[in-house]
């Protein structure tokens, strides 16, 4: 990994790039994953590279769903495995969710490399290699494990493909998406849309889980019932607009 000085103004963003590039070198992340990361970076820039208030609300609701779920699953792709392997394992541990590898550019070798990578970060068992069930999709993200995503009631899908997100919702599952683009098909179709960088979102969710684990089922249900996903998406768009206005104002550029 290239050395990035800690005082570099874009330190966090550059480290993320290094991790994704390393993921490609390790055969965990696909080349196409680099492009997806680029799109994410652009949206993160627009939102101000911070967790906006409405994203923190969505993260709390996501945790409430994971804690009340009977069969929660966290779906892992090549980007998240490279960026946040330890956080995925920790979140699965404290919420009782299973981890399942699910890839758009699927190969047995890549699935196994990701499973081994998660195990090296402390995971026990990781699903995804069986592929003994199929969602009604024409691409390989439709291949899932019967005891995992196929029968899950709540699925966390960081960096998801819009088709599969819609399909999982159609199947009656609660789908929690983490996606920096508030307008992606994934964001617009998920039950809970977290417009935040996966690197921040997972750390926040781990923190919230530690707090909310003490809550009763009734209290968790109240958090869920008070939630409005459309409002959260609208708020993310507003946050982008306000951030751009502030930047323009700071530079003396008139906002028209
Ligand atoms: P959709 O099919 O939902 O419209 P898409 O085609 O725009 O999605 P994909 O390439 O399937 O996008 O997935 C990448 C998505 O993940 C993009 O919306 C991108 O903004 C988002 N993304 C990329 N990196 C991150 C990240 N580190 N954290 C959060 N979101 C990210």
PDB file of N, CA, C and O in Angstrom, residues 42-50 52 236-250 255:
ATOM      1  N   UNK A  42     -17.557  10.126  -5.706  1.00  0.00           N
ATOM      2  CA  UNK A  42     -18.111  11.376  -6.233  1.00  0.00           C
ATOM      3  C   UNK A  42     -19.286  11.826  -5.366  1.00  0.00           C
ATOM      4  O   UNK A  42     -19.378  12.998  -4.985  1.00  0.00           O
ATOM      5  N   UNK A  43     -20.159  10.896  -5.034  1.00  0.00           N
ATOM      6  CA  UNK A  43     -21.308  11.262  -4.189  1.00  0.00           C
ATOM      7  C   UNK A  43     -20.863  11.629  -2.777  1.00  0.00           C
ATOM      8  O   UNK A  43     -21.444  12.510  -2.147  1.00  0.00           O
ATOM      9  N   UNK A  44     -19.815  10.960  -2.292  1.00  0.00           N
ATOM     10  CA  UNK A  44     -19.336  11.283  -0.945  1.00  0.00           C
ATOM     11  C   UNK A  44     -18.813  12.716  -0.920  1.00  0.00           C
ATOM     12  O   UNK A  44     -19.020  13.466   0.033  1.00  0.00           O
ATOM     13  N   UNK A  45     -18.143  13.102  -1.985  1.00  0.00           N
ATOM     14  CA  UNK A  45     -17.626  14.456  -2.112  1.00  0.00           C
ATOM     15  C   UNK A  45     -18.780  15.457  -2.066  1.00  0.00           C
ATOM     16  O   UNK A  45     -18.730  16.468  -1.363  1.00  0.00           O
ATOM     17  N   UNK A  46     -19.846  15.128  -2.800  1.00  0.00           N
ATOM     18  CA  UNK A  46     -20.997  16.047  -2.869  1.00  0.00           C
ATOM     19  C   UNK A  46     -21.700  16.180  -1.519  1.00  0.00           C
ATOM     20  O   UNK A  46     -22.264  17.213  -1.192  1.00  0.00           O
ATOM     21  N   UNK A  47     -21.659  15.119  -0.753  1.00  0.00           N
ATOM     22  CA  UNK A  47     -22.387  15.138   0.528  1.00  0.00           C
ATOM     23  C   UNK A  47     -21.517  15.690   1.673  1.00  0.00           C
ATOM     24  O   UNK A  47     -21.989  15.930   2.779  1.00  0.00           O
ATOM     25  N   UNK A  48     -20.221  15.879   1.352  1.00  0.00           N
ATOM     26  CA  UNK A  48     -19.324  16.484   2.337  1.00  0.00           C
ATOM     27  C   UNK A  48     -18.540  15.477   3.159  1.00  0.00           C
ATOM     28  O   UNK A  48     -18.007  15.816   4.224  1.00  0.00           O
ATOM     29  N   UNK A  49     -18.489  14.222   2.699  1.00  0.00           N
ATOM     30  CA  UNK A  49     -17.688  13.172   3.355  1.00  0.00           C
ATOM     31  C   UNK A  49     -17.947  13.109   4.853  1.00  0.00           C
ATOM     32  O   UNK A  49     -17.044  13.115   5.670  1.00  0.00           O
ATOM     33  N   UNK A  50     -19.224  13.088   5.216  1.00  0.00           N
ATOM     34  CA  UNK A  50     -19.621  13.019   6.624  1.00  0.00           C
ATOM     35  C   UNK A  50     -20.918  12.248   6.704  1.00  0.00           C
ATOM     36  O   UNK A  50     -21.621  12.107   5.695  1.00  0.00           O
ATOM     37  N   UNK A  52     -24.503  12.400   7.444  1.00  0.00           N
ATOM     38  CA  UNK A  52     -25.533  13.422   7.646  1.00  0.00           C
ATOM     39  C   UNK A  52     -26.549  12.878   8.658  1.00  0.00           C
ATOM     40  O   UNK A  52     -26.646  11.655   8.869  1.00  0.00           O
ATOM     41  N   UNK A 236     -31.263  13.593   2.067  1.00  0.00           N
ATOM     42  CA  UNK A 236     -29.910  13.419   1.515  1.00  0.00           C
ATOM     43  C   UNK A 236     -29.715  14.362   0.323  1.00  0.00           C
ATOM     44  O   UNK A 236     -28.657  14.983   0.176  1.00  0.00           O
ATOM     45  N   UNK A 237     -30.751  14.481  -0.505  1.00  0.00           N
ATOM     46  CA  UNK A 237     -30.640  15.389  -1.660  1.00  0.00           C
ATOM     47  C   UNK A 237     -30.497  16.838  -1.188  1.00  0.00           C
ATOM     48  O   UNK A 237     -29.708  17.613  -1.726  1.00  0.00           O
ATOM     49  N   UNK A 238     -31.260  17.172  -0.170  1.00  0.00           N
ATOM     50  CA  UNK A 238     -31.198  18.526   0.391  1.00  0.00           C
ATOM     51  C   UNK A 238     -29.794  18.790   0.968  1.00  0.00           C
ATOM     52  O   UNK A 238     -29.221  19.861   0.776  1.00  0.00           O
ATOM     53  N   UNK A 239     -29.251  17.779   1.646  1.00  0.00           N
ATOM     54  CA  UNK A 239     -27.914  17.934   2.251  1.00  0.00           C
ATOM     55  C   UNK A 239     -26.864  18.186   1.173  1.00  0.00           C
ATOM     56  O   UNK A 239     -25.947  18.992   1.360  1.00  0.00           O
ATOM     57  N   UNK A 240     -26.995  17.506   0.041  1.00  0.00           N
ATOM     58  CA  UNK A 240     -26.051  17.714  -1.066  1.00  0.00           C
ATOM     59  C   UNK A 240     -26.165  19.161  -1.569  1.00  0.00           C
ATOM     60  O   UNK A 240     -25.170  19.877  -1.725  1.00  0.00           O
ATOM     61  N   UNK A 241     -27.409  19.596  -1.754  1.00  0.00           N
ATOM     62  CA  UNK A 241     -27.637  20.953  -2.246  1.00  0.00           C
ATOM     63  C   UNK A 241     -27.050  21.991  -1.278  1.00  0.00           C
ATOM     64  O   UNK A 241     -26.338  22.911  -1.694  1.00  0.00           O
ATOM     65  N   UNK A 242     -27.304  21.808   0.005  1.00  0.00           N
ATOM     66  CA  UNK A 242     -26.821  22.775   1.000  1.00  0.00           C
ATOM     67  C   UNK A 242     -25.292  22.770   1.072  1.00  0.00           C
ATOM     68  O   UNK A 242     -24.667  23.815   1.211  1.00  0.00           O
ATOM     69  N   UNK A 243     -24.707  21.566   0.972  1.00  0.00           N
ATOM     70  CA  UNK A 243     -23.243  21.481   1.018  1.00  0.00           C
ATOM     71  C   UNK A 243     -22.637  22.238  -0.161  1.00  0.00           C
ATOM     72  O   UNK A 243     -21.664  22.989  -0.004  1.00  0.00           O
ATOM     73  N   UNK A 244     -23.224  22.061  -1.343  1.00  0.00           N
ATOM     74  CA  UNK A 244     -22.715  22.755  -2.532  1.00  0.00           C
ATOM     75  C   UNK A 244     -22.881  24.267  -2.391  1.00  0.00           C
ATOM     76  O   UNK A 244     -21.994  25.039  -2.744  1.00  0.00           O
ATOM     77  N   UNK A 245     -24.021  24.668  -1.830  1.00  0.00           N
ATOM     78  CA  UNK A 245     -24.262  26.112  -1.618  1.00  0.00           C
ATOM     79  C   UNK A 245     -23.197  26.695  -0.692  1.00  0.00           C
ATOM     80  O   UNK A 245     -22.655  27.765  -0.936  1.00  0.00           O
ATOM     81  N   UNK A 246     -22.906  25.957   0.398  1.00  0.00           N
ATOM     82  CA  UNK A 246     -21.896  26.432   1.349  1.00  0.00           C
ATOM     83  C   UNK A 246     -20.533  26.539   0.698  1.00  0.00           C
ATOM     84  O   UNK A 246     -19.810  27.514   0.899  1.00  0.00           O
ATOM     85  N   UNK A 247     -20.190  25.523  -0.083  1.00  0.00           N
ATOM     86  CA  UNK A 247     -18.894  25.551  -0.770  1.00  0.00           C
ATOM     87  C   UNK A 247     -18.818  26.746  -1.696  1.00  0.00           C
ATOM     88  O   UNK A 247     -17.818  27.468  -1.714  1.00  0.00           O
ATOM     89  N   UNK A 248     -19.903  26.972  -2.442  1.00  0.00           N
ATOM     90  CA  UNK A 248     -19.934  28.085  -3.395  1.00  0.00           C
ATOM     91  C   UNK A 248     -19.778  29.405  -2.635  1.00  0.00           C
ATOM     92  O   UNK A 248     -18.954  30.250  -2.995  1.00  0.00           O
ATOM     93  N   UNK A 249     -20.554  29.519  -1.528  1.00  0.00           N
ATOM     94  CA  UNK A 249     -20.516  30.742  -0.734  1.00  0.00           C
ATOM     95  C   UNK A 249     -19.116  31.030  -0.210  1.00  0.00           C
ATOM     96  O   UNK A 249     -18.625  32.164  -0.265  1.00  0.00           O
ATOM     97  N   UNK A 250     -18.451  29.978   0.263  1.00  0.00           N
ATOM     98  CA  UNK A 250     -17.103  30.133   0.816  1.00  0.00           C
ATOM     99  C   UNK A 250     -16.123  30.665  -0.232  1.00  0.00           C
ATOM    100  O   UNK A 250     -15.198  31.394   0.064  1.00  0.00           O
ATOM    101  N   UNK A 255     -24.632  31.445  -6.024  1.00  0.00           N
ATOM    102  CA  UNK A 255     -25.494  30.275  -6.239  1.00  0.00           C
ATOM    103  C   UNK A 255     -26.730  30.734  -6.990  1.00  0.00           C
ATOM    104  O   UNK A 255     -27.509  31.543  -6.507  1.00  0.00           O
TER     105      UNK A 255
END
